[in-house]
Short mmCIF file of C-alpha atoms in Angstrom, two decimals:
data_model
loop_
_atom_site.label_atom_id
_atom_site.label_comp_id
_atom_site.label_asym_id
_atom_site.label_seq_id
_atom_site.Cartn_x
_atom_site.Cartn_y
_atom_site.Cartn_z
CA UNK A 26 50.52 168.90 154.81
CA UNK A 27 49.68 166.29 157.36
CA UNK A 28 53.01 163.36 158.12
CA UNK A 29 52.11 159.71 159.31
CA UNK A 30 54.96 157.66 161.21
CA UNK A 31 54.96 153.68 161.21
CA UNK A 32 57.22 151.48 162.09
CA UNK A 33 57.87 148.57 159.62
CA UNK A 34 59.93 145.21 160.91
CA UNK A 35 61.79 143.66 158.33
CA UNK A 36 63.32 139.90 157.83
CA UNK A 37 66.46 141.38 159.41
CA UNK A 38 64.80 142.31 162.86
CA UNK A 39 65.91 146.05 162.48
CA UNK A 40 63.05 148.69 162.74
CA UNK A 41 63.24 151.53 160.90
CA UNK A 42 60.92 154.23 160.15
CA UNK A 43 59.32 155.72 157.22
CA UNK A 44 58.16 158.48 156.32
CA UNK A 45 54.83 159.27 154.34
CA UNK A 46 53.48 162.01 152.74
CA UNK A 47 50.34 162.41 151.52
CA UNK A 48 49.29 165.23 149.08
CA UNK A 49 46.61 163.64 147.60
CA UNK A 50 48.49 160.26 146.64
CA UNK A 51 50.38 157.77 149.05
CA UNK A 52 53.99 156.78 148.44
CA UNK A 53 56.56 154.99 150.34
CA UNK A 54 60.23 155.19 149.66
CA UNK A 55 62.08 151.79 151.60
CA UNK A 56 65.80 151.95 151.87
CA UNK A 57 67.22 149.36 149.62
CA UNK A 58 69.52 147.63 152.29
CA UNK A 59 71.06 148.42 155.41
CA UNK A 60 74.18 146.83 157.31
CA UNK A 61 73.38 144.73 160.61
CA UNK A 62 76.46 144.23 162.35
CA UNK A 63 74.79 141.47 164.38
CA UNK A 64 74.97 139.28 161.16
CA UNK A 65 77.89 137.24 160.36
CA UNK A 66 78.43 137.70 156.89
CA UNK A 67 79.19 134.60 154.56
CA UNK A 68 82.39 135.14 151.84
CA UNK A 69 81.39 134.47 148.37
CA UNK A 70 81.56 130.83 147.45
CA UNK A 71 83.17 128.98 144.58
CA UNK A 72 80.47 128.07 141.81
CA UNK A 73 82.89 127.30 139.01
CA UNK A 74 83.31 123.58 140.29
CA UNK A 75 86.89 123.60 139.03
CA UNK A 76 89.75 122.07 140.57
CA UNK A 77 92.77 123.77 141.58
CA UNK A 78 94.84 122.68 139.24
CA UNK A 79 92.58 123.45 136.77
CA UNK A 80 92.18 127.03 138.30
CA UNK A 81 95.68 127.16 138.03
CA UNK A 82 96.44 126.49 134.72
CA UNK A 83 93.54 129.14 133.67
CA UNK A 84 95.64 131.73 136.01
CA UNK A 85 98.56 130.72 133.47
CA UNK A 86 100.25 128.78 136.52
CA UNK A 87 101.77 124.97 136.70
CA UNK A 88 98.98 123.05 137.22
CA UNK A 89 100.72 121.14 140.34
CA UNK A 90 103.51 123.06 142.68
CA UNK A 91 104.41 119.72 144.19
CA UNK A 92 104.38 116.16 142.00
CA UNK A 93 101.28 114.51 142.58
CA UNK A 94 102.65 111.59 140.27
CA UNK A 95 105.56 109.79 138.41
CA UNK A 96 104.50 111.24 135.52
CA UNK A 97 105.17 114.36 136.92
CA UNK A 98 109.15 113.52 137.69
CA UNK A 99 109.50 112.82 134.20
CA UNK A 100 111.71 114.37 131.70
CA UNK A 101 108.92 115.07 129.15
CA UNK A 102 106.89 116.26 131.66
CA UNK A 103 108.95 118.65 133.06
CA UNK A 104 110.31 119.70 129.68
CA UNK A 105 106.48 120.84 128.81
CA UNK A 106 106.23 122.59 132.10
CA UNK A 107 109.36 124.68 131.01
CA UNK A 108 108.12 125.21 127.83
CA UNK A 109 104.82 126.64 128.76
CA UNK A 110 105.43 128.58 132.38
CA UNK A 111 109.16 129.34 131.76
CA UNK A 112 111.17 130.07 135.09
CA UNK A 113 107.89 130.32 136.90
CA UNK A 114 107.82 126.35 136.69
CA UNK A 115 110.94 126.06 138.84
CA UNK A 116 111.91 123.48 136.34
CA UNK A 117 115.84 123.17 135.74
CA UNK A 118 116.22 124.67 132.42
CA UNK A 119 119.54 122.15 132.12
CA UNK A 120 116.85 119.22 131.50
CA UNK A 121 115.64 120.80 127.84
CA UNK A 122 119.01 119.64 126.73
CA UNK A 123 119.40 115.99 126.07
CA UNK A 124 122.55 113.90 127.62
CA UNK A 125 125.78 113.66 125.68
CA UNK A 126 125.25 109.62 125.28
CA UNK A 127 121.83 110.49 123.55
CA UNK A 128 123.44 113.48 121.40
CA UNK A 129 125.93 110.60 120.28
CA UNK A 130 122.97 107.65 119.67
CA UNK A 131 121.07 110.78 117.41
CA UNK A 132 124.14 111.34 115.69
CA UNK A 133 124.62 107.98 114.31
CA UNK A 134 120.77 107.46 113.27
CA UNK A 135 121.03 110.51 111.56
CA UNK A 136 124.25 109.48 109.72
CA UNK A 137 122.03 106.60 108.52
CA UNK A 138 119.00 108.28 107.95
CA UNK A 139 120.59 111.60 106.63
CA UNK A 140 123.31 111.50 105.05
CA UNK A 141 123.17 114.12 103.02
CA UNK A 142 123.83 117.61 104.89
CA UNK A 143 121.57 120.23 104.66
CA UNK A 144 123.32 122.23 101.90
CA UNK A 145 123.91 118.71 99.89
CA UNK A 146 119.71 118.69 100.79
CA UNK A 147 119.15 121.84 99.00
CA UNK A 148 121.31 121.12 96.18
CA UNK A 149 119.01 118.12 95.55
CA UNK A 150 115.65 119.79 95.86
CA UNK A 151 117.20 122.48 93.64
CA UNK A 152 118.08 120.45 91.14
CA UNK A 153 115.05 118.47 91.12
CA UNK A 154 112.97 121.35 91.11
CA UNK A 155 115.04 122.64 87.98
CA UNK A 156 114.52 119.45 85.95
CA UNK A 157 111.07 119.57 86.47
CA UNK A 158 110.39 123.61 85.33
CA UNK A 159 112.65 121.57 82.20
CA UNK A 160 110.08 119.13 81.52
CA UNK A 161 107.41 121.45 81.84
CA UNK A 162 108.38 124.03 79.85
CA UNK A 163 109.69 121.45 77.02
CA UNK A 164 106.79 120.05 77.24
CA UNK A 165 104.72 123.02 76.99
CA UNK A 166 106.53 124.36 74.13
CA UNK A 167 105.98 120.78 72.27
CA UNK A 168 102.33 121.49 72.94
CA UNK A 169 103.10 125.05 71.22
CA UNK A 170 104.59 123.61 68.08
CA UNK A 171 101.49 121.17 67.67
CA UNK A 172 99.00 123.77 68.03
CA UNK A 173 101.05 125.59 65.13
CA UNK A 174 100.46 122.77 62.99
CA UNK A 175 96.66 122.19 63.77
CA UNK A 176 95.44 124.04 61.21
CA UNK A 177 97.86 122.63 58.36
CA UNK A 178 96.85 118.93 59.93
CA UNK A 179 93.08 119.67 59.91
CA UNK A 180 93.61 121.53 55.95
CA UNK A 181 95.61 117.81 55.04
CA UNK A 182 92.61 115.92 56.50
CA UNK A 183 90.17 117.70 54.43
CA UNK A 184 92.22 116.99 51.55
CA UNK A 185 92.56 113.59 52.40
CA UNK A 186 88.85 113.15 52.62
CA UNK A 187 88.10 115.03 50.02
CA UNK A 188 89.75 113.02 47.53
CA UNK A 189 88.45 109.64 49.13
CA UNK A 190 84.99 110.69 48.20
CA UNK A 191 86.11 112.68 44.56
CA UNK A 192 87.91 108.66 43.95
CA UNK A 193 84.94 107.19 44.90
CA UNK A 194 82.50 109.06 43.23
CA UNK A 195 84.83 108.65 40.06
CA UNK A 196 84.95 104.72 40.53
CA UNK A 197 81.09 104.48 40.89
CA UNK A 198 80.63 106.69 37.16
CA UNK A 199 83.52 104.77 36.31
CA UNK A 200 81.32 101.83 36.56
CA UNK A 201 78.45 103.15 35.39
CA UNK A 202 80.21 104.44 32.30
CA UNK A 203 81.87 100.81 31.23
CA UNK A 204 77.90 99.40 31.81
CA UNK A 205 77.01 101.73 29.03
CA UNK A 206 79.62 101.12 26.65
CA UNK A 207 78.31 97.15 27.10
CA UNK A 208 74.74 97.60 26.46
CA UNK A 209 76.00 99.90 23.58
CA UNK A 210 77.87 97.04 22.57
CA UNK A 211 75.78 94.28 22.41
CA UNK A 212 72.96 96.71 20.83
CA UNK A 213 69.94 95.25 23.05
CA UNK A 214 68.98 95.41 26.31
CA UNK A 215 70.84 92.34 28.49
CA UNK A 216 70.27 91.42 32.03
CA UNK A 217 73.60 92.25 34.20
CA UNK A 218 73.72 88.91 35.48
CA UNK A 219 74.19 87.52 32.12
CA UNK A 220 77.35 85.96 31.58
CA UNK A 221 77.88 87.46 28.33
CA UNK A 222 77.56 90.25 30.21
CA UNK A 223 79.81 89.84 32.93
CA UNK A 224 83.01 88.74 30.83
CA UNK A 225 82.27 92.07 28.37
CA UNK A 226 82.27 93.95 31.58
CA UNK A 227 85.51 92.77 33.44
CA UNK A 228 87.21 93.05 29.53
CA UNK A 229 86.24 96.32 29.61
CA UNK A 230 87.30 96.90 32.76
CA UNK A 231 90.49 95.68 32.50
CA UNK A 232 90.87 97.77 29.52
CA UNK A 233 90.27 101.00 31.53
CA UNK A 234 92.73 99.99 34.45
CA UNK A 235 95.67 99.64 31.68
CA UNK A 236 94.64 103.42 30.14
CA UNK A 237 94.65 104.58 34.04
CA UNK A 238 98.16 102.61 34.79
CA UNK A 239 99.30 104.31 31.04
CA UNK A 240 98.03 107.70 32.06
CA UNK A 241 99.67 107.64 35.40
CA UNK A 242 102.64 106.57 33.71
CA UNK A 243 103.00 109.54 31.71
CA UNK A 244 102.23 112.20 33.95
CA UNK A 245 105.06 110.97 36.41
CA UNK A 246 107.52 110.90 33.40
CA UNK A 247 106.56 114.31 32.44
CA UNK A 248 107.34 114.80 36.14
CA UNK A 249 110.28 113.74 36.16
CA UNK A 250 111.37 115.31 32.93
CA UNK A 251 110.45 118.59 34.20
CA UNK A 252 112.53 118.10 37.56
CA UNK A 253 115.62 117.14 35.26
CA UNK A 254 114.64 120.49 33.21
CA UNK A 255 114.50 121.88 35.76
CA UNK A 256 117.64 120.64 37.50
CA UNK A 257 119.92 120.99 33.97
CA UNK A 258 119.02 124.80 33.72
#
C-alpha cells in the first residue's frame, strides 16, 4: 500500500494535512471544521427585528420597566399591568381598588340604575320565567284540545258540504220536476219563455214551497211531541 502527503491551504490560512490512500480508488476525508484561535469570533446576532418591549412582553415581562409615557402613569394602565404580570409589575396592588369618593359616586348611580338587589333581581327573572313556561304550556295544551277536535271538525265539514250539494241537487230536480208537471198540464209542447208558461211555473212553485214549509212543520211538531214524551215518562 503506497501513502501520498499534500498539504491543502484553506480560506482560514491553517495548513493541514491529509492523508490518501489509494487501493485502487482515490478518496479524501477533510475535517469538517477546525478552531483558529487567531479569529475573533462574532456572537450571534438578533434577526427577529423586534423591539425590546416587544421581546419582553413575549418573555411574559412588562413591556416597559421605567414609564416611557403618561399613559404609562395612569391608573388604567397600571391596573392592566397588575392584572397581567402580577407582583412582577411592581405595580401597587392598593391602585386595583377604587377611592372611597368613587365607591360613594357608584353607589348612588347604582341606586338609580339598580334598584332592585340582586335577590329582588332573581325573584323577577324567576317569576318571569315562570309565567312564560305558563303561557307555553297553556298554550300548548289549547293546541292539544284542537287537535282532539280535528277530526270531529273535518267529519262536520263533510256533512256540511255534503248536504249543500244533496240541497242543490234536490232544488235543480225540484225544478225539473215542476217543468214537467207544466208541460203535462197544458198537454202540448210550450216554449219556457212563454208567459203562460212562466205564471204556471212560479204557481206551481209556490205550491211546492207551502208543502215543504207544511212538511217541515210537522216533522218539528212530531219533534217536539216526542221530547215532551219523552220528558212526561
Amino acid at each position: 500500500m503506497k501513502m501520498n502527503f499534500r498539504k491543502l491551504n484553506v480560506t482560514t490560512g491553517i495548513s493541514i494535512r491529509c492523508l490518501k490512500y489509494s487501493t485502487g480508488s482515490t478518496k479524501t476525508e477533510i475535517p469538517a471544521s477546525f478552531v483558529n484561535e487567531n479569529v475573533e469570533y462574532e456572537p450571534v446576532r438578533d434577526k427577529s427585528g423586534l423591539r425590546q418591549q416587544h421581546k419582553n412582553v413575549l418573555f411574559e415581562s412588562t413591556p416597559y420597566h421605567e414609564p416611557h409615557s403618561w399613559i404609562h402613569l395612569t391608573e388604567k394602565y397600571q391596573r392592566s399591568m397588575y392584572g397581567k404580570f402580577g407582583a412582577s409589575s411592581k405595580v401597587n396592588p392598593q391602585i386595583c381598588f377604587g377611592v372611597k369618593s368613587d365607591y360613594t359616586n357608584t353607589h348612588k348611580l347604582q341606586s338609580i340604575t339598580q334598584p332592585d338587589t340582586l335577590q329582588q333581581m332573581l325573584e323577577k327573572v324567576r317569576v318571569t320565567k315562570s309565567a312564560k313556561l305558563e303561557a307555553i304550556t297553556e298554550r300548548e295544551d289549547a293546541i292539544a284540545k284542537k287537535l282532539d277536535k280535528l277530526e270531529q271538525w273535518k267529519a262536520d265539514l263533510n256533512a256540511k258540504i255534503a248536504k249543500r250539494e244533496a240541497d242543490a241537487t234536490a232544488a235543480i230536480q225540484r225544478k225539473e220536476r215542476l217543468i214537467e208537471e207544466v208541460r203535462r198540464h197544458f198537454g202540448f209542447k210550450v216554449d219556457t219563455r212563454d208567459e203562460r208558461f212562466t205564471e204556471m211555473l212560479e204557481q206551481k212553485e209556490r205550491e211546492d214551497k207551502r208543502k215543504q214549509k207544511e212538511a217541515k212543520r210537522k216533522i218539528k211538531e212530531e219533534k217536539m211531541m216526542a221530547k215532551l214524551v219523552k220528558q212526561s215518562t
